[in-house]
């Protein structure tokens, strides 16, 4: 398989990230590029690693487990879980994913906490917020977020690092700017409440179609799949 196109795609994305940082006076190292490698083979991931990429995102427990076993030096990489997480899959994710981006209920937070306690670790998590209130999407509303933050702050084996959102699929990324701005404001507002154990600094927002706008609005992690690996093909 020829995966040379990945080198070019990554160069292009790196240029765009740097330019977006420059436009809004942010340092390049304030933004982490997470390569969303779901459905893509080990060979492509290894090519990313050759290009200096160390953060990868997967959205299925089984696929993550498989990749951890087949990818060369997978221990040296940062694996993030970005998908909807069922409670019966939590045991596969806790301890293997460094950050879970998609916590959207007390029950899920409890399950992660319980499993982390068993493994004697503290799991870093983000709350997924459905900022745009799309019916098809998971995530809590902005209004529900504070209550979930307060709840999670009482759990001993999870550490809340920040907020994540999946913005709507749009033709013009400018349409998502208000959603990104709203998530950033929500994070600042909640930090301002001085809740014990809560000091969030991660904003996971922006995908292939809108990561530049997301960076301008304060994203600290952008999740890019198609832009690096090309279109995904699902065999259903
Ligand atoms: C698939 C996925 C992405 C990457 O989407 P692209 O448009 O391919 O960049 C980002 N975030 C989440 C949560 C995803 O499921």
Coordinates of C-alpha atoms and ligand atoms in Angstrom, one line a residue:
X1 CA 0.0 0.0 0.0
X2 CA 1.3 3.4 -0.9
X3 CA 0.8 5.8 2.0
X4 CA 3.0 8.6 0.8
X5 CA -0.1 10.9 0.6
X6 CA 0.0 11.0 4.4
X7 CA 3.3 12.9 4.4
X8 CA 1.7 15.6 2.2
X9 CA -1.5 15.8 4.1
X10 CA 0.3 16.2 7.4
X11 CA 2.5 19.0 6.0
X12 CA -0.5 20.8 4.7
X13 CA -2.4 20.5 8.1
X14 CA 0.7 21.5 10.0
X15 CA 0.9 24.7 7.9
X16 CA -2.7 25.5 8.5
X17 CA -2.5 24.9 12.2
X18 CA 0.6 27.2 12.5
X19 CA -1.2 29.9 10.4
X20 CA -4.3 29.7 12.6
X21 CA -2.2 30.0 15.7
X22 CA -0.4 33.0 14.2
X23 CA -3.7 34.7 13.3
X24 CA -4.9 34.7 16.9
X25 CA -1.6 35.2 18.7
X26 CA -1.4 31.7 20.1
X27 CA 1.8 29.5 20.3
X28 CA 1.8 26.4 18.2
X29 CA 2.5 24.2 21.2
X30 CA -0.8 25.3 22.8
X31 CA -2.6 23.1 20.2
X32 CA -2.3 19.3 20.0
X33 CA -3.1 17.5 16.7
X34 CA -4.9 14.2 17.4
X35 CA -4.9 11.9 14.3
X36 CA -8.2 10.2 14.3
X37 CA -7.2 6.8 13.0
X38 CA -10.5 4.9 13.3
X39 CA -11.0 2.3 10.5
X40 CA -7.5 3.0 9.2
X41 CA -4.7 0.4 9.1
X42 CA -1.6 0.1 11.2
X43 CA 0.6 1.0 8.2
X44 CA -1.0 4.5 8.0
X45 CA -0.7 5.1 11.7
X46 CA 3.0 4.1 11.5
X47 CA 3.5 6.6 8.7
X48 CA 2.0 9.3 10.9
X49 CA 4.5 8.4 13.6
X50 CA 7.4 8.7 11.1
X51 CA 6.1 12.3 10.6
X52 CA 6.2 13.0 14.3
X53 CA 2.6 12.4 15.2
X54 CA 2.2 10.8 18.6
X55 CA -1.5 11.4 19.5
X56 CA -4.1 9.1 18.0
X57 CA -7.9 8.9 18.5
X58 CA -10.1 5.8 18.2
X59 CA -13.8 5.5 18.7
X60 CA -14.3 1.7 19.3
X61 CA -13.1 -0.3 22.2
X62 CA -12.3 -3.4 20.2
X63 CA -10.5 -1.5 17.5
X64 CA -8.3 0.4 20.0
X65 CA -7.4 -2.9 21.7
X66 CA -6.4 -4.5 18.4
X67 CA -4.3 -1.5 17.4
X68 CA -2.5 -1.4 20.7
X69 CA -1.4 -5.0 20.1
X70 CA -0.3 -4.7 16.4
X71 CA 1.2 -1.2 16.2
X72 CA 5.0 -1.0 16.7
X73 CA 5.9 0.7 20.0
X74 CA 2.2 1.6 20.7
X75 CA 3.2 2.1 24.3
X76 CA 5.2 5.2 23.3
X77 CA 2.1 6.8 21.7
X78 CA -0.8 8.7 23.2
X79 CA -4.1 6.9 22.6
X80 CA -7.4 8.9 23.1
X81 CA -10.9 7.5 23.1
X82 CA -13.3 9.8 21.3
X83 CA -16.3 7.6 20.7
X84 CA -19.6 7.0 22.4
X85 CA -18.7 4.7 25.3
X86 CA -21.0 2.0 26.6
X87 CA -20.6 1.1 30.3
X88 CA -19.8 -2.6 29.5
X89 CA -16.8 -1.5 27.4
X90 CA -15.3 0.8 30.0
X91 CA -13.1 -2.0 31.3
X92 CA -11.3 -2.2 28.0
X93 CA -10.7 1.6 27.8
X94 CA -9.6 2.5 31.3
X95 CA -5.9 2.0 31.5
X96 CA -5.4 1.9 27.7
X97 CA -6.7 5.3 26.7
X98 CA -4.8 8.2 28.1
X99 CA -7.8 10.5 27.8
X100 CA -11.5 9.8 27.3
X101 CA -13.2 12.7 25.4
X102 CA -16.8 11.5 25.5
X103 CA -18.2 11.4 29.1
X104 CA -21.8 12.5 29.0
X105 CA -23.5 11.0 32.1
X106 CA -23.1 10.4 35.8
X107 CA -23.5 6.6 35.2
X108 CA -20.6 6.6 32.7
X109 CA -18.4 8.7 35.0
X110 CA -19.2 6.3 37.8
X111 CA -18.3 3.3 35.7
X112 CA -15.0 4.8 34.7
X113 CA -14.3 5.8 38.3
X114 CA -15.1 2.3 39.5
X115 CA -12.8 0.6 36.9
X116 CA -10.0 3.1 37.6
X117 CA -10.3 2.3 41.3
X118 CA -9.9 -1.4 40.6
X119 CA -6.8 -0.7 38.5
X120 CA -5.5 1.7 41.0
X121 CA -5.2 4.6 38.5
X122 CA -6.7 8.0 38.0
X123 CA -8.3 8.4 34.5
X124 CA -8.3 11.7 32.7
X125 CA -11.6 12.6 31.1
X126 CA -13.5 15.3 29.2
X127 CA -17.2 16.0 29.2
X128 CA -18.9 15.9 25.8
X129 CA -21.1 18.8 25.3
X130 CA -23.8 19.0 22.6
X131 CA -23.3 22.7 22.2
X132 CA -25.3 22.9 19.0
X133 CA -28.2 20.9 20.5
X134 CA -28.3 18.5 17.6
X135 CA -30.8 15.7 18.2
X136 CA -28.6 13.1 16.5
X137 CA -25.6 13.8 18.8
X138 CA -24.6 12.5 22.2
X139 CA -23.4 14.9 24.9
X140 CA -25.0 17.0 27.6
X141 CA -26.4 20.4 27.1
X142 CA -24.5 23.5 28.2
X143 CA -27.1 23.8 31.0
X144 CA -26.5 20.3 32.2
X145 CA -22.7 20.6 32.2
X146 CA -22.2 22.4 35.5
X147 CA -24.1 19.7 37.4
X148 CA -22.1 16.9 35.8
X149 CA -18.9 18.8 36.5
X150 CA -19.9 19.1 40.2
X151 CA -20.7 15.4 40.3
X152 CA -17.4 14.3 38.7
X153 CA -15.4 16.5 41.0
X154 CA -16.4 14.3 43.9
X155 CA -15.1 11.1 42.3
X156 CA -11.7 10.0 43.6
X157 CA -10.3 8.1 40.5
X158 CA -11.2 10.4 37.6
X159 CA -9.7 13.8 36.8
X160 CA -11.8 16.2 34.7
X161 CA -9.5 17.9 32.3
X162 CA -11.9 19.9 30.1
X163 CA -14.7 19.9 27.5
X164 CA -15.2 18.4 24.1
X165 CA -17.8 19.0 21.4
X166 CA -18.6 17.6 18.0
X167 CA -19.8 20.5 15.9
X168 CA -22.4 20.1 13.1
X169 CA -21.4 19.0 9.7
X170 CA -21.4 22.3 7.7
X171 CA -20.3 23.5 4.3
X172 CA -18.8 26.7 5.7
X173 CA -16.7 26.3 8.9
X174 CA -17.6 29.9 9.9
X175 CA -21.0 28.6 10.9
X176 CA -19.4 26.6 13.7
X177 CA -17.5 29.5 15.1
X178 CA -20.3 30.5 17.6
X179 CA -20.4 26.9 18.9
X180 CA -16.7 26.8 19.5
X181 CA -16.8 30.2 21.2
X182 CA -19.7 29.0 23.4
X183 CA -17.8 25.9 24.6
X184 CA -14.8 28.1 25.5
X185 CA -17.0 30.5 27.4
X186 CA -18.6 27.6 29.2
X187 CA -15.2 26.3 30.3
X188 CA -14.2 29.7 31.6
X189 CA -17.5 30.2 33.4
X190 CA -17.2 26.8 35.1
X191 CA -13.6 27.4 36.1
X192 CA -14.8 30.7 37.6
X193 CA -17.1 28.9 40.0
X194 CA -14.2 27.7 42.0
X195 CA -15.5 24.1 42.4
X196 CA -13.1 22.0 44.5
X197 CA -10.8 19.9 42.3
X198 CA -12.0 21.5 39.1
X199 CA -9.5 23.4 36.9
X200 CA -10.1 22.5 33.3
X201 CA -7.8 23.5 30.6
X202 CA -8.6 21.2 27.6
X203 CA -10.9 22.3 24.8
X204 CA -11.2 19.4 22.3
X205 CA -13.0 20.9 19.3
X206 CA -12.5 21.1 15.6
X207 CA -12.3 18.3 12.9
X208 CA -11.2 18.2 9.3
X209 CA -13.7 20.7 8.1
X210 CA -13.4 23.3 10.8
X211 CA -10.2 22.9 12.9
X212 CA -8.7 26.3 11.9
X213 CA -11.8 28.1 13.1
X214 CA -11.7 26.0 16.3
X215 CA -8.1 27.0 17.0
X216 CA -9.0 30.6 16.5
X217 CA -11.7 30.1 19.2
X218 CA -9.4 28.5 21.7
X219 CA -9.2 24.7 20.9
X220 CA -6.3 23.0 22.6
X221 CA -6.9 19.7 20.9
X222 CA -8.1 19.3 17.3
X223 CA -9.3 15.9 16.1
X224 CA -8.5 15.4 12.4
X225 CA -9.3 12.1 10.5
X226 CA -10.2 12.6 6.9
X227 CA -7.7 15.4 6.3
X228 CA -4.9 13.1 7.2
X229 CA -6.0 9.6 6.1
X230 CA -8.6 10.3 3.4
X231 CA -12.3 9.3 3.4
X232 CA -13.3 6.4 5.6
X233 CA -14.9 3.4 4.1
X234 CA -17.3 1.5 6.3
X235 CA -18.1 -2.1 5.5
X236 CA -21.5 -2.6 6.9
Ligands
LIG1 C1 -14.4 10.7 13.2 C2 -14.3 11.7 14.3 C3 -13.4 12.8 14.1 C4 -12.7 13.1 12.8 O1 -13.5 13.5 11.8 P1 -13.0 14.0 10.4 O2 -14.1 14.9 9.8 O3 -12.7 12.8 9.6 O4 -11.7 14.8 10.7 C5 -13.3 13.7 15.1 N1 -14.0 13.6 16.3 C6 -14.8 12.5 16.5 C7 -15.5 12.4 17.8 C8 -15.0 11.6 15.5 O5 -15.8 10.6 15.8

